[in-house]
């Protein structure tokens, strides 16, 4: 569980997250949504201890983030940054195995291979990563993330570069991790997919938490209109049907 109280985050002279209080429960898939520049990445970085907070507290699994050593944090959590840079042209399996700290070479290879299977890359394990497509490379990095077996996962736009089937499959995989007892937070731009797969939505706008709850509650008519500048409605289940006509700019 992640417990955040009155969090402020500054970037230079600007406050990019203000007075944010949130509790991300274990066992649920949480999606942070909001327009460009809303503060999603800043919040995820702060949770991972990669961005200092100007005020407030962040507790991870009962521990104050600031009291955890780098090693303790690394054992507890896994982070997928928004920028996906792969510096070296290693084999896919060697990249995935970077997530397996503490295992013997043989176990780490076996574990990495299992995660490549989950990500549909079993036949690409021995391929150099630079020879893979953009979406396949993205899936190698997701395999590395899964290989950590962390208790907390923070993923910044994990669906980037994935085709529609893999976007859904990835959200199912993350949901399964949550059900197994992990805390999983993703930032995501596709609010339709977020509504369909996430247990809880957290809506950020200009650094403030403006709504949260199950998708039908968090994505009220007002939020759709005022935050996202669109209209839409929930049909059966959690299917959000978005009106194809965008609202005129600043119509809210
Ligand atoms: N390095 C930086 N220096 C100064 N301001 C920054 C920096 N990085 C981000 N910001 C500002 O912080 C605010 C929040 O940015 P952030 O990246 O957290 O938003 P986001 O919700 O993740 O956006 P997006 O959906 O576009 O990825 C924005 O106004 C942005 O301009």
Coordinates of C-alpha atoms and ligand atoms in Angstrom, one line a residue:
X1 CA 0.0 0.0 0.0
X2 CA 1.2 3.5 -0.8
X3 CA 0.0 6.3 1.5
X4 CA 0.5 9.9 0.4
X5 CA -0.4 12.9 2.5
X6 CA -0.4 16.6 1.5
X7 CA 2.3 16.1 -1.2
X8 CA 3.8 19.1 -2.9
X9 CA 6.3 18.8 -5.7
X10 CA 8.2 21.7 -7.3
X11 CA 10.0 21.8 -10.6
X12 CA 12.2 24.9 -10.7
X13 CA 9.9 27.7 -9.6
X14 CA 6.7 25.9 -10.5
X15 CA 4.6 23.8 -8.2
X16 CA 3.6 20.8 -10.4
X17 CA 1.8 18.7 -7.7
X18 CA -0.2 20.4 -5.0
X19 CA -1.5 19.1 -1.7
X20 CA -2.1 15.6 -3.0
X21 CA -3.4 13.0 -0.6
X22 CA -4.0 9.5 -1.9
X23 CA -4.0 5.9 -0.7
X24 CA -3.1 3.3 -3.3
X25 CA -4.4 0.0 -1.9
X26 CA -2.7 -3.3 -2.5
X27 CA -4.5 -5.8 -4.7
X28 CA -6.0 -3.1 -7.0
X29 CA -4.9 -1.8 -10.4
X30 CA -4.6 2.0 -10.1
X31 CA -4.6 4.3 -13.1
X32 CA -3.4 7.9 -13.0
X33 CA -5.0 9.8 -15.7
X34 CA -5.0 13.5 -16.8
X35 CA -4.1 15.8 -19.6
X36 CA -0.5 16.5 -20.7
X37 CA 1.4 18.3 -18.0
X38 CA -1.1 17.3 -15.3
X39 CA 1.7 16.0 -13.1
X40 CA 1.4 12.2 -13.6
X41 CA 5.1 11.6 -14.3
X42 CA 6.1 13.9 -11.4
X43 CA 3.9 12.0 -9.0
X44 CA 5.2 8.6 -10.1
X45 CA 8.8 9.8 -9.8
X46 CA 8.2 11.2 -6.4
X47 CA 6.6 7.8 -5.3
X48 CA 9.8 6.1 -6.5
X49 CA 12.0 8.6 -4.6
X50 CA 13.4 10.0 -7.9
X51 CA 12.0 13.5 -7.3
X52 CA 12.1 15.3 -4.0
X53 CA 8.9 16.5 -2.5
X54 CA 8.6 20.1 -1.3
X55 CA 6.2 19.0 1.5
X56 CA 4.2 16.1 2.6
X57 CA 4.9 12.4 3.2
X58 CA 5.0 9.2 1.2
X59 CA 4.8 5.9 2.9
X60 CA 5.4 2.6 1.1
X61 CA 4.2 -0.6 2.7
X62 CA 4.2 1.2 6.1
X63 CA 7.7 2.7 5.7
X64 CA 8.5 6.3 5.3
X65 CA 10.0 6.6 1.8
X66 CA 12.8 8.9 3.0
X67 CA 13.9 6.3 5.6
X68 CA 14.4 3.6 3.0
X69 CA 17.9 3.0 1.6
X70 CA 18.3 2.8 -2.2
X71 CA 18.7 -1.0 -1.9
X72 CA 15.5 -1.3 0.2
X73 CA 13.6 0.8 -2.3
X74 CA 15.0 -1.3 -5.2
X75 CA 13.9 -4.5 -3.5
X76 CA 10.4 -3.2 -2.8
X77 CA 9.5 -1.4 -6.1
X78 CA 9.9 -1.5 -9.8
X79 CA 9.6 1.6 -12.1
X80 CA 9.1 1.9 -15.8
X81 CA 10.1 5.4 -16.9
X82 CA 8.3 7.3 -19.6
X83 CA 11.5 7.5 -21.7
X84 CA 12.5 4.0 -22.8
X85 CA 16.2 4.1 -23.6
X86 CA 18.1 0.9 -24.3
X87 CA 21.8 1.8 -24.3
X88 CA 23.4 -1.5 -25.3
X89 CA 22.5 -4.0 -27.9
X90 CA 22.2 -7.0 -25.6
X91 CA 20.1 -10.1 -26.2
X92 CA 16.5 -9.8 -25.2
X93 CA 17.0 -12.4 -22.4
X94 CA 20.0 -10.5 -21.0
X95 CA 18.0 -7.3 -20.8
X96 CA 15.1 -9.1 -19.1
X97 CA 17.5 -10.8 -16.7
X98 CA 18.7 -7.3 -15.5
X99 CA 15.4 -7.4 -13.4
X100 CA 16.5 -10.5 -11.6
X101 CA 18.9 -9.1 -8.9
X102 CA 20.0 -11.7 -6.4
X103 CA 19.4 -14.8 -8.4
X104 CA 22.1 -17.2 -9.6
X105 CA 22.9 -16.8 -13.3
X106 CA 21.0 -20.0 -14.1
X107 CA 17.9 -19.0 -12.1
X108 CA 17.9 -15.5 -13.5
X109 CA 18.0 -16.8 -17.0
X110 CA 15.1 -19.2 -16.3
X111 CA 13.1 -16.4 -14.7
X112 CA 13.8 -13.9 -17.4
X113 CA 12.7 -16.5 -20.0
X114 CA 9.4 -17.0 -18.2
X115 CA 8.8 -13.2 -18.3
X116 CA 9.6 -13.1 -22.0
X117 CA 7.0 -15.9 -22.5
X118 CA 4.5 -13.7 -20.6
X119 CA 5.3 -10.9 -23.0
X120 CA 5.0 -13.1 -26.1
X121 CA 8.7 -13.0 -26.9
X122 CA 9.8 -16.6 -26.2
X123 CA 11.1 -16.9 -29.8
X124 CA 13.0 -13.7 -29.6
X125 CA 15.0 -14.4 -26.4
X126 CA 18.3 -14.8 -28.2
X127 CA 17.8 -11.9 -30.6
X128 CA 19.7 -8.7 -30.1
X129 CA 17.3 -6.1 -28.8
X130 CA 18.2 -3.6 -31.6
X131 CA 17.0 -6.1 -34.1
X132 CA 13.5 -6.0 -32.6
X133 CA 10.6 -3.7 -33.5
X134 CA 9.7 -0.8 -31.3
X135 CA 6.8 -2.6 -29.7
X136 CA 8.9 -5.8 -29.1
X137 CA 11.6 -3.7 -27.4
X138 CA 8.9 -2.1 -25.2
X139 CA 7.8 -5.6 -24.3
X140 CA 11.4 -6.7 -23.4
X141 CA 11.5 -3.7 -21.0
X142 CA 8.2 -4.8 -19.5
X143 CA 9.6 -8.3 -19.1
X144 CA 12.5 -6.9 -17.2
X145 CA 10.1 -5.0 -15.0
X146 CA 8.0 -8.1 -14.3
X147 CA 11.2 -10.1 -13.6
X148 CA 11.9 -8.0 -10.5
X149 CA 9.0 -9.7 -8.6
X150 CA 8.6 -6.4 -6.7
X151 CA 5.7 -5.7 -4.4
X152 CA 5.1 -2.2 -5.9
X153 CA 5.0 -1.4 -9.6
X154 CA 4.9 2.2 -11.0
X155 CA 4.6 2.3 -14.7
X156 CA 4.7 5.6 -16.7
X157 CA 2.6 5.1 -19.9
X158 CA 3.4 1.3 -20.2
X159 CA 1.1 1.0 -23.3
X160 CA 3.2 3.2 -25.5
X161 CA 4.3 1.4 -28.7
X162 CA 2.1 -1.6 -28.0
X163 CA -0.5 -2.7 -30.5
X164 CA -4.2 -2.8 -29.3
X165 CA -4.1 -6.5 -28.4
X166 CA -0.9 -6.1 -26.4
X167 CA -2.2 -3.0 -24.7
X168 CA -5.1 -5.1 -23.3
X169 CA -2.9 -8.1 -22.6
X170 CA -0.5 -5.9 -20.6
X171 CA -3.3 -4.4 -18.5
X172 CA -4.5 -8.0 -17.8
X173 CA -0.9 -9.0 -16.7
X174 CA -0.7 -6.0 -14.4
X175 CA -4.1 -6.7 -13.0
X176 CA -3.0 -10.2 -12.3
X177 CA 0.0 -8.9 -10.4
X178 CA -2.3 -6.7 -8.3
X179 CA -4.6 -9.7 -7.5
X180 CA -1.5 -11.6 -6.4
X181 CA -1.0 -9.0 -3.7
X182 CA 1.0 -6.2 -5.4
X183 CA 0.3 -2.5 -5.6
X184 CA 0.3 -1.5 -9.2
X185 CA 0.0 2.1 -10.5
X186 CA 0.1 3.0 -14.2
X187 CA -0.2 6.4 -15.9
X188 CA -2.2 6.1 -19.0
X189 CA -3.7 8.4 -21.6
X190 CA -6.4 6.0 -23.0
X191 CA -9.2 6.7 -20.6
X192 CA -11.4 4.1 -22.3
X193 CA -8.9 1.4 -21.5
X194 CA -8.3 2.8 -18.0
X195 CA -12.0 2.7 -17.3
X196 CA -12.2 -0.9 -18.6
X197 CA -9.3 -2.4 -16.7
X198 CA -8.4 -0.3 -13.7
X199 CA -10.0 -0.8 -10.3
X200 CA -9.4 2.8 -9.3
X201 CA -8.9 6.0 -11.3
X202 CA -7.0 9.0 -10.0
X203 CA -7.6 12.1 -12.1
X204 CA -5.0 14.8 -12.0
X205 CA -5.4 18.2 -13.5
X206 CA -2.8 21.0 -13.2
X207 CA -1.1 19.2 -10.3
X208 CA -4.2 18.6 -8.3
X209 CA -6.2 15.5 -7.6
X210 CA -9.6 16.4 -8.9
X211 CA -11.4 13.0 -8.8
X212 CA -10.8 9.4 -7.8
X213 CA -12.8 6.2 -7.3
X214 CA -14.1 3.4 -9.5
X215 CA -14.2 4.5 -13.2
X216 CA -17.9 5.3 -13.3
X217 CA -17.5 7.7 -10.3
X218 CA -14.1 9.2 -11.3
X219 CA -15.1 9.9 -14.9
X220 CA -18.2 11.9 -14.2
X221 CA -19.7 14.1 -16.9
X222 CA -18.1 17.1 -15.3
X223 CA -14.6 15.5 -15.2
X224 CA -14.9 14.4 -18.8
X225 CA -15.9 17.9 -19.9
X226 CA -13.8 20.1 -17.6
X227 CA -10.6 18.0 -17.4
X228 CA -10.5 16.2 -20.7
X229 CA -12.6 18.5 -22.9
X230 CA -14.7 15.6 -24.2
X231 CA -18.1 14.1 -23.5
X232 CA -18.9 10.4 -23.2
X233 CA -21.1 7.9 -21.4
X234 CA -20.7 4.5 -19.8
X235 CA -22.5 1.8 -21.6
X236 CA -22.8 -1.8 -20.3
X237 CA -20.1 -2.7 -17.8
X238 CA -17.1 -0.3 -17.9
X239 CA -17.2 0.6 -21.5
X240 CA -16.8 4.3 -21.9
X241 CA -18.2 5.6 -25.2
X242 CA -16.5 8.8 -26.1
X243 CA -18.3 11.3 -28.3
X244 CA -16.1 11.4 -31.4
X245 CA -16.7 15.2 -31.6
X246 CA -14.2 17.0 -29.4
X247 CA -15.6 19.9 -27.5
X248 CA -14.4 23.3 -28.7
X249 CA -11.3 24.5 -26.8
X250 CA -12.2 25.9 -23.3
X251 CA -15.9 25.1 -23.7
X252 CA -16.0 24.2 -20.0
Ligands
LIG1 N1 12.5 19.1 -15.9 C1 11.4 20.0 -15.7 N2 11.7 21.3 -15.4 C2 10.7 22.1 -15.2 N3 9.3 21.8 -15.3 C3 9.1 20.5 -15.6 C4 10.1 19.6 -15.8 N4 9.5 18.4 -16.1 C5 8.2 18.6 -16.1 N5 7.9 19.9 -15.8 C6 6.6 20.5 -15.7 O1 5.9 19.8 -14.7 C7 4.5 19.7 -15.0 C8 4.1 18.3 -14.9 O2 4.8 17.5 -15.8 P1 4.6 15.9 -15.9 O3 5.6 15.4 -16.8 O4 4.6 15.4 -14.5 O5 3.1 15.8 -16.5 P2 2.4 14.5 -17.1 O6 1.0 14.5 -16.6 O7 3.2 13.3 -16.9 O8 2.3 14.9 -18.6 P3 2.3 14.0 -20.0 O9 1.0 13.4 -20.1 O10 2.5 15.1 -21.1 O11 3.4 13.1 -19.9 C9 4.4 20.3 -16.5 O12 3.8 21.6 -16.4 C10 5.8 20.3 -17.0 O13 6.0 21.4 -17.9

